Amino acid sequence: MTTRPVHGRRFAVGGLVTVLDLGKPGHVRIPYYVRGATGEVVQYCGTYLNPEDLAIGHTSGPAIDLYRVAFDQRALWPDESHPPRDRLIIEIYDHWLAPAAPQPAEPKTESPA
């Protein structure tokens, strides 16, 4: 089941997203093995200050949407054996994501985190 994004959010539950490789140095919370991978948004978590800025002492700034995104483990690690339904779910901030396909248009009730 899919939905269109709630007003102000770029992604909806059920939407496909691709993780960007922003080339940021340091600890940025986005593992290399998901960069460039496509996954499905499974939950909207809310908005938070950017942890990349907080880590270097910038304690103000806009809040950023955070999503839980699921990836097929067989796609992430094709040389390993994984059951077909096993997924990796990680939290990713909005600025690391790009739409992978047109976002679905059917309305659906989405609960906040």
mmCIF file of C-alpha atoms in Angstrom:
data_model
loop_
_atom_site.group_PDB
_atom_site.id
_atom_site.type_symbol
_atom_site.label_atom_id
_atom_site.label_comp_id
_atom_site.label_asym_id
_atom_site.label_seq_id
_atom_site.Cartn_x
_atom_site.Cartn_y
_atom_site.Cartn_z
ATOM 1 C CA MET A 1 0.000 0.000 0.000
ATOM 2 C CA THR A 2 1.311 3.436 -0.826
ATOM 3 C CA THR A 3 0.535 7.034 -0.194
ATOM 4 C CA ARG A 4 1.432 10.449 -1.414
ATOM 5 C CA PRO A 5 3.725 12.536 0.728
ATOM 6 C CA VAL A 6 2.176 14.399 3.601
ATOM 7 C CA HIS A 7 2.304 18.159 3.052
ATOM 8 C CA GLY A 8 5.845 19.395 3.480
ATOM 9 C CA ARG A 9 7.502 15.994 3.183
ATOM 10 C CA ARG A 10 9.271 14.841 0.053
ATOM 11 C CA PHE A 11 8.634 11.137 0.537
ATOM 12 C CA ALA A 12 5.708 8.963 1.455
ATOM 13 C CA VAL A 13 5.503 5.542 3.011
ATOM 14 C CA GLY A 14 5.730 3.080 0.140
ATOM 15 C CA GLY A 15 7.756 5.441 -2.044
ATOM 16 C CA LEU A 16 11.036 4.328 -3.590
ATOM 17 C CA VAL A 17 14.149 6.328 -2.820
ATOM 18 C CA THR A 18 17.801 6.155 -3.788
ATOM 19 C CA VAL A 19 20.500 6.958 -1.264
ATOM 20 C CA LEU A 20 22.851 9.655 -2.474
ATOM 21 C CA ASP A 21 26.602 9.642 -2.024
ATOM 22 C CA LEU A 22 27.209 13.188 -0.835
ATOM 23 C CA GLY A 23 30.945 12.681 -0.362
ATOM 24 C CA LYS A 24 30.844 14.178 3.114
ATOM 25 C CA PRO A 25 33.878 13.442 5.265
ATOM 26 C CA GLY A 26 33.705 12.107 8.796
ATOM 27 C CA HIS A 27 31.067 10.098 10.555
ATOM 28 C CA VAL A 28 27.828 10.791 8.691
ATOM 29 C CA ARG A 29 25.589 7.871 9.749
ATOM 30 C CA ILE A 30 25.075 6.634 6.177
ATOM 31 C CA PRO A 31 26.898 3.342 5.581
ATOM 32 C CA TYR A 32 28.739 3.015 2.305
ATOM 33 C CA TYR A 33 26.869 -0.191 1.461
ATOM 34 C CA VAL A 34 23.559 1.683 1.061
ATOM 35 C CA ARG A 35 24.895 4.623 -0.973
ATOM 36 C CA GLY A 36 23.480 4.351 -4.473
ATOM 37 C CA ALA A 37 21.033 1.653 -3.351
ATOM 38 C CA THR A 38 17.291 1.934 -3.836
ATOM 39 C CA GLY A 39 14.917 1.179 -0.982
ATOM 40 C CA GLU A 40 11.363 1.707 0.165
ATOM 41 C CA VAL A 41 10.285 4.287 2.728
ATOM 42 C CA VAL A 42 8.580 2.315 5.496
ATOM 43 C CA GLN A 43 8.109 5.014 8.131
ATOM 44 C CA TYR A 44 8.362 8.717 8.686
ATOM 45 C CA CYS A 45 10.185 9.328 11.989
ATOM 46 C CA GLY A 46 9.796 13.096 12.444
ATOM 47 C CA THR A 47 12.083 16.077 12.083
ATOM 48 C CA TYR A 48 15.349 16.555 13.919
ATOM 49 C CA LEU A 49 18.395 18.764 13.842
ATOM 50 C CA ASN A 50 21.033 17.475 11.451
ATOM 51 C CA PRO A 51 23.330 15.153 13.439
ATOM 52 C CA GLU A 52 26.172 15.920 11.036
ATOM 53 C CA ASP A 53 26.009 19.560 12.134
ATOM 54 C CA LEU A 54 25.486 18.698 15.795
ATOM 55 C CA ALA A 55 28.627 16.537 15.732
ATOM 56 C CA ILE A 56 30.748 19.592 14.940
ATOM 57 C CA GLY A 57 29.091 21.934 17.401
ATOM 58 C CA HIS A 58 26.466 23.574 15.211
ATOM 59 C CA THR A 59 23.491 23.313 17.520
ATOM 60 C CA SER A 60 20.984 25.298 15.510
ATOM 61 C CA GLY A 61 19.582 25.168 12.035
ATOM 62 C CA PRO A 62 16.560 23.738 10.296
ATOM 63 C CA ALA A 63 15.073 20.453 11.371
ATOM 64 C CA ILE A 64 15.351 17.726 8.744
ATOM 65 C CA ASP A 65 12.905 14.945 7.991
ATOM 66 C CA LEU A 66 14.053 11.485 9.006
ATOM 67 C CA TYR A 67 12.756 8.311 7.356
ATOM 68 C CA ARG A 68 13.139 4.581 7.917
ATOM 69 C CA VAL A 69 14.076 2.984 4.618
ATOM 70 C CA ALA A 70 14.053 -0.757 3.876
ATOM 71 C CA PHE A 71 16.491 -2.433 1.501
ATOM 72 C CA ASP A 72 16.420 -5.944 0.097
ATOM 73 C CA GLN A 73 19.473 -7.599 1.624
ATOM 74 C CA ARG A 74 20.036 -9.698 -1.499
ATOM 75 C CA ALA A 75 20.448 -6.465 -3.489
ATOM 76 C CA LEU A 76 22.893 -5.005 -0.957
ATOM 77 C CA TRP A 77 25.003 -8.165 -0.666
ATOM 78 C CA PRO A 78 24.420 -10.223 -3.825
ATOM 79 C CA ASP A 79 27.305 -12.608 -3.097
ATOM 80 C CA GLU A 80 25.786 -13.720 0.201
ATOM 81 C CA SER A 81 22.835 -15.979 0.848
ATOM 82 C CA HIS A 82 19.814 -14.193 2.329
ATOM 83 C CA PRO A 83 16.203 -15.333 2.526
ATOM 84 C CA PRO A 84 14.117 -13.509 -0.098
ATOM 85 C CA ARG A 85 12.111 -11.488 2.435
ATOM 86 C CA ASP A 86 15.028 -10.326 4.615
ATOM 87 C CA ARG A 87 15.371 -6.567 4.621
ATOM 88 C CA LEU A 88 17.706 -4.073 6.229
ATOM 89 C CA ILE A 89 15.900 -1.074 7.705
ATOM 90 C CA ILE A 90 17.884 2.021 8.577
ATOM 91 C CA GLU A 91 17.096 5.642 9.391
ATOM 92 C CA ILE A 92 18.161 8.160 6.760
ATOM 93 C CA TYR A 93 17.808 11.929 6.741
ATOM 94 C CA ASP A 94 16.028 13.593 3.853
ATOM 95 C CA HIS A 95 19.085 15.273 2.326
ATOM 96 C CA TRP A 96 20.645 11.854 1.643
ATOM 97 C CA LEU A 97 17.648 10.697 -0.419
ATOM 98 C CA ALA A 98 16.419 11.213 -3.974
ATOM 99 C CA PRO A 99 13.212 9.908 -5.524
ATOM 100 C CA ALA A 100 13.864 6.614 -7.309
ATOM 101 C CA ALA A 101 10.528 6.561 -9.066
ATOM 102 C CA PRO A 102 7.512 8.837 -9.192
ATOM 103 C CA GLN A 103 5.941 9.001 -5.771
ATOM 104 C CA PRO A 104 2.602 7.191 -5.534
ATOM 105 C CA ALA A 105 -0.547 9.271 -5.813
ATOM 106 C CA GLU A 106 -3.104 7.217 -3.875
ATOM 107 C CA PRO A 107 -4.012 8.700 -0.517
ATOM 108 C CA LYS A 108 -3.431 6.649 2.606
ATOM 109 C CA THR A 109 -3.543 7.380 6.267
ATOM 110 C CA GLU A 110 -0.015 7.775 7.564
ATOM 111 C CA SER A 111 0.722 7.986 11.246
ATOM 112 C CA PRO A 112 3.635 10.059 12.505
ATOM 113 C CA ALA A 113 6.413 8.374 14.429
#
